[in-house]
Short mmCIF file of C-alpha atoms in Angstrom, two decimals:
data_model
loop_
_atom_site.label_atom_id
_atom_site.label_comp_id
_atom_site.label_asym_id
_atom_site.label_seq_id
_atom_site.Cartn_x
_atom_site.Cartn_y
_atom_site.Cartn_z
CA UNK A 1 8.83 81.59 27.94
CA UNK A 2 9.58 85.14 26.69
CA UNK A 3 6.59 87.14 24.74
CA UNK A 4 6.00 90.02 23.06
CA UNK A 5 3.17 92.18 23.78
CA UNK A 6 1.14 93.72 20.96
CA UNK A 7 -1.98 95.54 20.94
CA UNK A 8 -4.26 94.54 18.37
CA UNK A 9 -7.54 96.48 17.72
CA UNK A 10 -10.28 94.18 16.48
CA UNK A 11 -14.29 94.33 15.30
CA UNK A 12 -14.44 90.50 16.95
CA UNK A 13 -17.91 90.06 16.88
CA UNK A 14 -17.98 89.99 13.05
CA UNK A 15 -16.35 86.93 13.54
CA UNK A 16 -19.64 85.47 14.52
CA UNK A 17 -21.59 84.76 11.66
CA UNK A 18 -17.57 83.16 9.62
CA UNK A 19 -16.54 80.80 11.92
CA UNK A 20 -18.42 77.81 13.49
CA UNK A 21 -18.47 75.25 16.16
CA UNK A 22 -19.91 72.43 18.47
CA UNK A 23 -19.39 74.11 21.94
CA UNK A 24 -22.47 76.40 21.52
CA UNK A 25 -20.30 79.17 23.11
CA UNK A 26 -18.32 82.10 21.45
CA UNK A 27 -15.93 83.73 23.80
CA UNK A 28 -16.43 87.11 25.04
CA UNK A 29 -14.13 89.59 23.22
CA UNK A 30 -13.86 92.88 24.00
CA UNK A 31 -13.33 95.27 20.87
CA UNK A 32 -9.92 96.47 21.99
CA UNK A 33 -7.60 93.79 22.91
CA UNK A 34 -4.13 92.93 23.77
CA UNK A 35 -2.42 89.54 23.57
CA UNK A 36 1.07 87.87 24.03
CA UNK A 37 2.35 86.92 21.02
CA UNK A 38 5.35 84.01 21.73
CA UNK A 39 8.82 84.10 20.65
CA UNK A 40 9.22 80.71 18.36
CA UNK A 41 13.25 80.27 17.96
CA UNK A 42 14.98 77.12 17.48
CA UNK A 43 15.59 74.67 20.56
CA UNK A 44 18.44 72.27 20.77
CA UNK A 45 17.88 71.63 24.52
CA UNK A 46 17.73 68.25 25.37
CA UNK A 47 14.04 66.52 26.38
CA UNK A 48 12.87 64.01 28.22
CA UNK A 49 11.09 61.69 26.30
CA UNK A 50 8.87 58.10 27.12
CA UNK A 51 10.13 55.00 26.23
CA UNK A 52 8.47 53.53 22.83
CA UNK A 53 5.79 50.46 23.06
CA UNK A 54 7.52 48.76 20.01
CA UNK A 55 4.81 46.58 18.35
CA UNK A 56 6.73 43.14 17.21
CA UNK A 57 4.42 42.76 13.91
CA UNK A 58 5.68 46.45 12.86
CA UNK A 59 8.91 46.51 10.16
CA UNK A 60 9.38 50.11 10.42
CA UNK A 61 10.91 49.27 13.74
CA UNK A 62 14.91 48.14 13.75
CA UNK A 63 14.27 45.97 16.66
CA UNK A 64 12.38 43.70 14.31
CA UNK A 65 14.64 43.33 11.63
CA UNK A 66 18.46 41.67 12.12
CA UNK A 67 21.45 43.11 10.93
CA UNK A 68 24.12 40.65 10.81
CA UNK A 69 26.71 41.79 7.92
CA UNK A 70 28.45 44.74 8.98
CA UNK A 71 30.67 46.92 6.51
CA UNK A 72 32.61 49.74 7.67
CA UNK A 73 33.10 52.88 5.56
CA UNK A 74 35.45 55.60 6.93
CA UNK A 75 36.07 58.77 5.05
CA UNK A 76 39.56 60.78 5.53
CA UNK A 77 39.81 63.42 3.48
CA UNK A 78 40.29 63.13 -0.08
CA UNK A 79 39.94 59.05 0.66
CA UNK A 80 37.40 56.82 1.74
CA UNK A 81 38.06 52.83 2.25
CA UNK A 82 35.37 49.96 3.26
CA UNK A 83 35.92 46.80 4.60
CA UNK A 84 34.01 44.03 6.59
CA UNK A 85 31.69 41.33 4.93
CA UNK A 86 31.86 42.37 1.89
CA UNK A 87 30.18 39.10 -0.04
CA UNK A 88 27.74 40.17 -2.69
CA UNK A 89 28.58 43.35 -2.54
CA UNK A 90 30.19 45.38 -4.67
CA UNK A 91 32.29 48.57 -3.91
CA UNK A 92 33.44 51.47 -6.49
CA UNK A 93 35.81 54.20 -4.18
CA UNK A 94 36.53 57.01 -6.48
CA UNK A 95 38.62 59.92 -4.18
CA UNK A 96 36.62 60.24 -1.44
CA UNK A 97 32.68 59.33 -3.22
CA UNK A 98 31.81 55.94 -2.26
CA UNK A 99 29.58 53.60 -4.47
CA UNK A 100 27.86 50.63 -2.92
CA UNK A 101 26.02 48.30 -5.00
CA UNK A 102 24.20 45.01 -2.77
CA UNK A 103 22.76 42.03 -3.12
CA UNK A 104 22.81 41.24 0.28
CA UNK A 105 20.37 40.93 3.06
CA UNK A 106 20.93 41.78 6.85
CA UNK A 107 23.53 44.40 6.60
CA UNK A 108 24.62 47.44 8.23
CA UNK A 109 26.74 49.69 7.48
CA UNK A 110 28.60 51.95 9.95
CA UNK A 111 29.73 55.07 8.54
CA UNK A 112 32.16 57.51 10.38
CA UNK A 113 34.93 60.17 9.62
CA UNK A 114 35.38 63.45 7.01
CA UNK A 115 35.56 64.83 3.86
CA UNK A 116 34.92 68.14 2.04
CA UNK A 117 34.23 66.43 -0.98
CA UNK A 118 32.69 63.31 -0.40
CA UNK A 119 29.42 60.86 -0.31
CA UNK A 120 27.62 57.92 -0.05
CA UNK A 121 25.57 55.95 -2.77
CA UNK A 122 23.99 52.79 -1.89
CA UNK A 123 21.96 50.50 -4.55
CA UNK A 124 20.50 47.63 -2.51
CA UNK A 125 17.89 44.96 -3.18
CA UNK A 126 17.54 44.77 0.11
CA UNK A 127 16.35 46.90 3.34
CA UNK A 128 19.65 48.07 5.24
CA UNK A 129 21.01 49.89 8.68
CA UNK A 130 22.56 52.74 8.12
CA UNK A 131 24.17 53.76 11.23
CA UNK A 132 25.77 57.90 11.58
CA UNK A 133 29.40 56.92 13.84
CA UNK A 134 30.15 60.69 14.05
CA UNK A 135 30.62 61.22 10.17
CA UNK A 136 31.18 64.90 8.54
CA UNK A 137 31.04 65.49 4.73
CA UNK A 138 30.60 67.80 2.01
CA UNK A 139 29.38 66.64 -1.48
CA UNK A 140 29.64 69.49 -3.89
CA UNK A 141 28.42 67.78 -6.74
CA UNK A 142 25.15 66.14 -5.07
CA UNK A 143 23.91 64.46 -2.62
CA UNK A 144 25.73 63.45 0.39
CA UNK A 145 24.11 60.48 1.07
CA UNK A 146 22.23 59.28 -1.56
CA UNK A 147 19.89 56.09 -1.10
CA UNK A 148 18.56 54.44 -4.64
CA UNK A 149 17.09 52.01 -3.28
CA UNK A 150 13.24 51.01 -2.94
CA UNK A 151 13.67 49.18 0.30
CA UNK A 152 13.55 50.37 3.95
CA UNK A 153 16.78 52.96 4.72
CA UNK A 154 16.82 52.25 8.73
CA UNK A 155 18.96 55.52 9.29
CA UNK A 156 20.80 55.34 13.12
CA UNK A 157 22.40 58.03 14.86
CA UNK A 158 25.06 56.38 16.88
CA UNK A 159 25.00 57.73 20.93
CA UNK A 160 26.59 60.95 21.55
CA UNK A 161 27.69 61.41 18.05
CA UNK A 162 27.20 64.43 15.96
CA UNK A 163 26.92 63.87 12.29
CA UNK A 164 26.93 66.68 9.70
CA UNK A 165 25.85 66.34 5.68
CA UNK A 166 26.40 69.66 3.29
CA UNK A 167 25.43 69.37 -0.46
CA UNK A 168 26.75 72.09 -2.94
CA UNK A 169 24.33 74.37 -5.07
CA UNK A 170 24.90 72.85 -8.45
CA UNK A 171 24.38 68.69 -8.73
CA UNK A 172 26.03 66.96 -11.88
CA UNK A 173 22.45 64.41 -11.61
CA UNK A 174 22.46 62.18 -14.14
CA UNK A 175 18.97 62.23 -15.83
CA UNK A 176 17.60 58.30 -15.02
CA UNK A 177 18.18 58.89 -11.14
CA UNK A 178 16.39 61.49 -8.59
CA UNK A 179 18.78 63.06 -6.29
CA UNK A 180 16.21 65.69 -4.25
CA UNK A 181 18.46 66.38 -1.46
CA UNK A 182 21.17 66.69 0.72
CA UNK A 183 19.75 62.93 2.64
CA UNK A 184 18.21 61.69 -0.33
CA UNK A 185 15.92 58.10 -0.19
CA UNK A 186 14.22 56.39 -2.84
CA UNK A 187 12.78 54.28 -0.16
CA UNK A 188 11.45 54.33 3.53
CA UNK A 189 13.41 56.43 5.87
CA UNK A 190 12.86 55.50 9.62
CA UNK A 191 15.44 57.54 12.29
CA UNK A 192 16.12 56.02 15.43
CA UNK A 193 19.33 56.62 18.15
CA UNK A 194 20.75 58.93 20.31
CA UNK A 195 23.02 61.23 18.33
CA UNK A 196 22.83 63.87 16.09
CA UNK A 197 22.07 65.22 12.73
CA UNK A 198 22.76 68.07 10.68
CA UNK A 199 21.80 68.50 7.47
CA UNK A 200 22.30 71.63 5.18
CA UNK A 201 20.92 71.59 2.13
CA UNK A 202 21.79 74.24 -0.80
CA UNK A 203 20.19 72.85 -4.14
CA UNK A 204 17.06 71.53 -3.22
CA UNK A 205 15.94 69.98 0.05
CA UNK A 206 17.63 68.88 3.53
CA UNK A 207 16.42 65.36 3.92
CA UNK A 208 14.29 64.26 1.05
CA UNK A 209 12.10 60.53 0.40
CA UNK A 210 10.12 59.03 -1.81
CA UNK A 211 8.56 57.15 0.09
CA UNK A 212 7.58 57.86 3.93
CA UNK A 213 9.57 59.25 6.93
CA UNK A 214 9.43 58.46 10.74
CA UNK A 215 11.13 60.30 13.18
CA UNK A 216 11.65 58.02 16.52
CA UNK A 217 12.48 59.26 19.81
CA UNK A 218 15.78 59.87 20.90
CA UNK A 219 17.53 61.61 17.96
CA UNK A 220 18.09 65.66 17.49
CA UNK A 221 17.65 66.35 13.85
CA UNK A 222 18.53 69.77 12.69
CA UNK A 223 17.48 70.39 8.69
CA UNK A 224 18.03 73.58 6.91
CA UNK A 225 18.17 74.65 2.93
CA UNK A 226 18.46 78.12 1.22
CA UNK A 227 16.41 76.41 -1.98
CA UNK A 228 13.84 73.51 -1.17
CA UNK A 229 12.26 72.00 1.97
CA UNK A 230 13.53 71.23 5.16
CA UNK A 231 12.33 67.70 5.32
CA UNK A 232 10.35 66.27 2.42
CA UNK A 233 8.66 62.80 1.41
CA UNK A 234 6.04 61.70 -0.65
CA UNK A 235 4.12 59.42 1.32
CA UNK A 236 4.18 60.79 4.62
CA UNK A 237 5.89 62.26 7.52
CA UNK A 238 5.32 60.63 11.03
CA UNK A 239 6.57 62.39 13.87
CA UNK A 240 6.97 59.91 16.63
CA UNK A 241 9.73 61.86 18.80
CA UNK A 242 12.85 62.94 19.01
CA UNK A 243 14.85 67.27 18.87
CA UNK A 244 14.14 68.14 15.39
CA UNK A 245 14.74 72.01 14.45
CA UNK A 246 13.97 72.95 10.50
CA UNK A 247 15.08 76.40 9.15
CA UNK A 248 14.01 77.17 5.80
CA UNK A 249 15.11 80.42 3.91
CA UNK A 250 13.91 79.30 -0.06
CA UNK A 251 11.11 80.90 -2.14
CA UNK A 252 7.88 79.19 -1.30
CA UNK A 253 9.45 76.51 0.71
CA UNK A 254 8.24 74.28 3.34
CA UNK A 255 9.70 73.40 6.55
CA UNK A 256 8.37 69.99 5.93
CA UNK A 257 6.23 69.17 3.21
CA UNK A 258 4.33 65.84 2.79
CA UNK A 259 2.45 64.92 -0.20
CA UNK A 260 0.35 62.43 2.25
CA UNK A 261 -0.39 62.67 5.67
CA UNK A 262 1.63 64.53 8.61
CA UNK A 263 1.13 62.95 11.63
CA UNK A 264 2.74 64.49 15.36
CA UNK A 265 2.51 62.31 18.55
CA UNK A 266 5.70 63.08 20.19
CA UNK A 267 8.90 64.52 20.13
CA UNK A 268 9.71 68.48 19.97
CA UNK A 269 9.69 70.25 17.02
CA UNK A 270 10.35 74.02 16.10
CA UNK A 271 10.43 75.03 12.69
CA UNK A 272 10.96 78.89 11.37
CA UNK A 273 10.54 80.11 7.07
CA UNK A 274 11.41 83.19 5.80
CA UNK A 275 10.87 82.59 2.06
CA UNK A 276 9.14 84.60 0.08
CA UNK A 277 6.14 84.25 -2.24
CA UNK A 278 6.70 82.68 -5.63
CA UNK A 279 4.18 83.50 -8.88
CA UNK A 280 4.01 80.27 -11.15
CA UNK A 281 2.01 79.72 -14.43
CA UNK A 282 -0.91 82.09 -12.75
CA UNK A 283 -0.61 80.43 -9.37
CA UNK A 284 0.71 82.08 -6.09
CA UNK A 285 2.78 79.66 -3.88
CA UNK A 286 3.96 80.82 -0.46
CA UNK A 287 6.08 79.47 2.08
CA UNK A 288 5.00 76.81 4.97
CA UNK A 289 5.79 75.80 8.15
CA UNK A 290 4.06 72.61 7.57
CA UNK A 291 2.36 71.85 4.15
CA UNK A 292 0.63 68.21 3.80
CA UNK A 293 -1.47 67.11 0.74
CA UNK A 294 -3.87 65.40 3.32
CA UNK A 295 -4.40 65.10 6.83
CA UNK A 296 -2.52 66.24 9.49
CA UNK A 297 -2.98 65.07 13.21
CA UNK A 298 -1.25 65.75 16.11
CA UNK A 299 -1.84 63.48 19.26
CA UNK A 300 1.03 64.51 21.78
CA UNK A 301 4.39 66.22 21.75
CA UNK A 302 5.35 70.15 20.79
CA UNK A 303 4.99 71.76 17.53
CA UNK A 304 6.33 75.64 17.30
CA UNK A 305 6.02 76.89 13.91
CA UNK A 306 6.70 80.53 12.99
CA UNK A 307 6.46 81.81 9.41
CA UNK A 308 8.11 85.50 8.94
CA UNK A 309 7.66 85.58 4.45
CA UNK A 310 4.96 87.46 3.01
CA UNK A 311 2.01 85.48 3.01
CA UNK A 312 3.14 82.34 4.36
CA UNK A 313 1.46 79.81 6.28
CA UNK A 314 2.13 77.64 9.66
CA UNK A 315 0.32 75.08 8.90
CA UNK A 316 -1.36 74.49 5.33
CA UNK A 317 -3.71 71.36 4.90
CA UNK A 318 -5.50 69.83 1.97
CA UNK A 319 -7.40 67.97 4.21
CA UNK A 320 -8.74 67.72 7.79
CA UNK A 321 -6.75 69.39 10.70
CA UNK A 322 -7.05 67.37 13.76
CA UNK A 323 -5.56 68.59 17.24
CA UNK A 324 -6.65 65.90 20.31
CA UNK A 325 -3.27 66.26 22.08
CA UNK A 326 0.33 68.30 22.68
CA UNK A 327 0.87 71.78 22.23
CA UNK A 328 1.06 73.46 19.27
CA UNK A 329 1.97 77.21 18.49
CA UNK A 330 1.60 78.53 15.34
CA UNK A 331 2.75 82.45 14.74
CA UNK A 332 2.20 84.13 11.21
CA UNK A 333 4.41 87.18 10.73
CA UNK A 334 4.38 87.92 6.77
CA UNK A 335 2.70 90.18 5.21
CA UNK A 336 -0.12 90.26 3.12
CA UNK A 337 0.56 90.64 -0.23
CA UNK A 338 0.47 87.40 -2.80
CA UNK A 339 -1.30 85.49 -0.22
CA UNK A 340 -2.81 85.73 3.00
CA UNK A 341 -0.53 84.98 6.08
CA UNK A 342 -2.03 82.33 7.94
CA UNK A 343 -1.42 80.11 11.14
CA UNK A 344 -3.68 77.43 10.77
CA UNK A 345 -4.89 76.68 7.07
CA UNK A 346 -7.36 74.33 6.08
CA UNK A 347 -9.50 73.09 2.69
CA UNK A 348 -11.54 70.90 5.13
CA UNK A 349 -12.49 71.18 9.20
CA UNK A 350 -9.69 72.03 11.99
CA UNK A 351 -11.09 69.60 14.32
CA UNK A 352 -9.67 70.39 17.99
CA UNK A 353 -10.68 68.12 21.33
CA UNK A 354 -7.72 68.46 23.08
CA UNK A 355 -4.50 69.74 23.72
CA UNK A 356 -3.33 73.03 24.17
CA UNK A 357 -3.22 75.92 20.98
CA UNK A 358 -1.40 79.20 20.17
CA UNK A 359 -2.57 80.21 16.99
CA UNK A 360 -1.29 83.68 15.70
CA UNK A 361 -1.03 85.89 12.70
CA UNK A 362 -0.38 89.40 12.47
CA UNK A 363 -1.95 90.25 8.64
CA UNK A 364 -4.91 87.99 8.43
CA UNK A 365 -6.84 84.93 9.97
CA UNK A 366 -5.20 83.14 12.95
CA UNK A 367 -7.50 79.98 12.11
CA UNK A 368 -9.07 79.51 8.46
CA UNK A 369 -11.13 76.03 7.95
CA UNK A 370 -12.85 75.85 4.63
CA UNK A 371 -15.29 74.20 6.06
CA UNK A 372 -16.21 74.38 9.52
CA UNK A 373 -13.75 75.20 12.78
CA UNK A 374 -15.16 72.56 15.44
CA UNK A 375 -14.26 72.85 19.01
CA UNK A 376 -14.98 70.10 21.35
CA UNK A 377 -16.69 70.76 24.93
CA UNK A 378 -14.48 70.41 28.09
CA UNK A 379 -11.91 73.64 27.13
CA UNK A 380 -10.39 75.23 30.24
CA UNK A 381 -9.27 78.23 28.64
CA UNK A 382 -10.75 79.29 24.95
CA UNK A 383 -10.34 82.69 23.57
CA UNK A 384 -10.40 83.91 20.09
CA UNK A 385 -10.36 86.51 17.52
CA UNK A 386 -9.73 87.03 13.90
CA UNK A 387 -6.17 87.38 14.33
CA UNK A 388 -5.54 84.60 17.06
CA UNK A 389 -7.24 82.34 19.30
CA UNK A 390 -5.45 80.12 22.61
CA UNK A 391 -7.23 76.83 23.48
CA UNK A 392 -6.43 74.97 26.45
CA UNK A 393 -7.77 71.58 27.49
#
């Protein structure tokens, strides 16, 4: 892993009386010390991951559910065409934008080919498999794929395939239906498979739900937007597994963003922001690696977050942080200006017992609990300072 060394001059034992907890032991910290700061970049390698324990009572899981109506839609240019079992369900093709409106159960559509100015809209009163064949398409007018639907959106990325999805800046929405991103879901999106997925978003967000997300393993997700966040949902984000790279560039955006929990117990992920820090109505919003409205927990897997706008955060929390597993690296780079740069943010306790942490930032606090920081005994290697601490279990 390639680092950069910087020399950082501290007063660390002022830290003493700011920060507390449970291991009755402060490391020592000499007043002039150096540290490696690591690189954070993107990482599309490929990764070895375990296979799941899938839990036969659980409905997030496609292996549960049956999928017996298939429907084909193929995109070629300026035209699109479905065909398969097609009962109760009714089609409107207009150029290349495709319209699906079902009343049917069990079905799965398999999308594949390209457009540059093209989508998918799906009304169903039922949950459906949507499975990526290797399908590239530009919607200029809104979203590419577009899910208004309440039920479960089982999105699969079909083996080896790469599948791209490009909005335009400008959406002609209509104003009695939400269309918040590039992958936009009304309902439940759960990713499973073996390919790949790019989505660039230039309105709003990159993959967007109203509901909850789950990333499974096996899947390499890339999601980047110039204007919202990378990946966004209302009820929750569960990282499970899988190659997922966000890149966010907006004012005050989030690399993912979760009005619930965040959740991390597997999987690689690497997210960078650059955005800036926006002024609204009095209050000062700044950009995120990872911003969750309540919890966030992270069991196993890798979590490399870097945050380069002035004063943004790598992790910002409502509620508890808890660490128990994985590793986690968190480097702050903005400057402090409108807020205070950040790696590890919290209104509650940062709770760690396990794993390992990097936790960086080059303008202010590497670790900031609102309440109390509390460390768990059995560390191997703890060291920390106002401007970063590494934890090893």
């Amino acid at each position: 892993m390639k680092h950069t060394k910087l020399y950082i001059m501290l007063l660390a034992f002022s830290l003493a009386g700011c920060i507390s907890d449970d291991s009755d032991l402060m490391p020592v910290i000499e007043e002039w010390e150096n540290v490696d700061v690591e690189e954070i970049s993107l990482d599309y390698s490929d990764l070895a991951e375990p296979a799941e324990t899938i839990d036969p009572s659980d409905d997030d899981y496609t292996e549960n559910n049956q999928f017996t109506h298939k429907v084909d839609v193929v995109f070629n240019g300026t035209t699109a065409t479905v065909s398969g079992d097609l009962d109760d369900i009714d089609v409107l093709i207009s150029g290349a934008h495709v319209t699906i409106d079902s009343y049917t159960s069990e079905v799965e559509y398999i999308v594949s080919g390209k457009s540059t100015d093209g989508g998918l809209k799906i009304y169903s009163t039922n949950k459906y498999l949507l499975t990526l064949n290797g399908v590239t398409l530009t919607n200029p007018t809104g979203a590419v794929i577009n899910n208004q639907s309440s039920k479960h959106l089982y999105l699969q990325l079909a083996p080896g395939t790469v599948n791209s999805l490009t909005d335009g800046n400008n959406y002609s929405t209509t104003n009695t239906e939400d269309e918040k991103g590039a992958f936009f879901s009304e309902g439940q999106i759960v990713v499973s498979g073996s390919g790949t997925l790019n989505v660039n978003g230039h309105h709003r967000h990159a993959i967007a739900s109203d509901d909850y997300i789950i990333f499974r393993p096996g899947s390499k997700i890339y999601a980047t937007t110039t204007a919202g966040h990378g990946i966004k949902a209302n009820d929750g984000i569960d990282i499970r597994g899988s190659v997922i790279n966000v890149e966010v560039s907006g004012t005050a955006s989030k690399g993912i963003n979760s009005e619930a929990f965040v959740n991390v117990s597997g999987g690689r992920t690497t997210i960078t922001t650059t955005g800036q820090s926006l002024i609204e109505e009095g209050d000062t919003s700044t950009c995120a690696a990872v911003k969750c409205d309540s919890t966030f927990t992270m069991t196993a897997g890798t979590l490399r977050m870097k945050s380069t706008g002035m004063g943004g955060k790598c992790i910002n929390a409502t509620k508890t942080i808890t660490i128990s597993g994985g590793q986690l690296s968190a480097v702050a780079l903005g400057e402090k200006a409108l807020g205070a740069p950040k790696a590890l943010k919290c209104d509650e306790d940062i709770i760690i017992n396990g794993g390992r942490i990097f936790s960086y930032s080059v303008n202010s606090k590497a670790v900031d609990a609102d309440w109390e920081l509390i460390v768990s005994p059995g560390w191997q290697t703890y060291k920390r300072t106002s401007r970063w601490m590494i934890l090893q279990y």
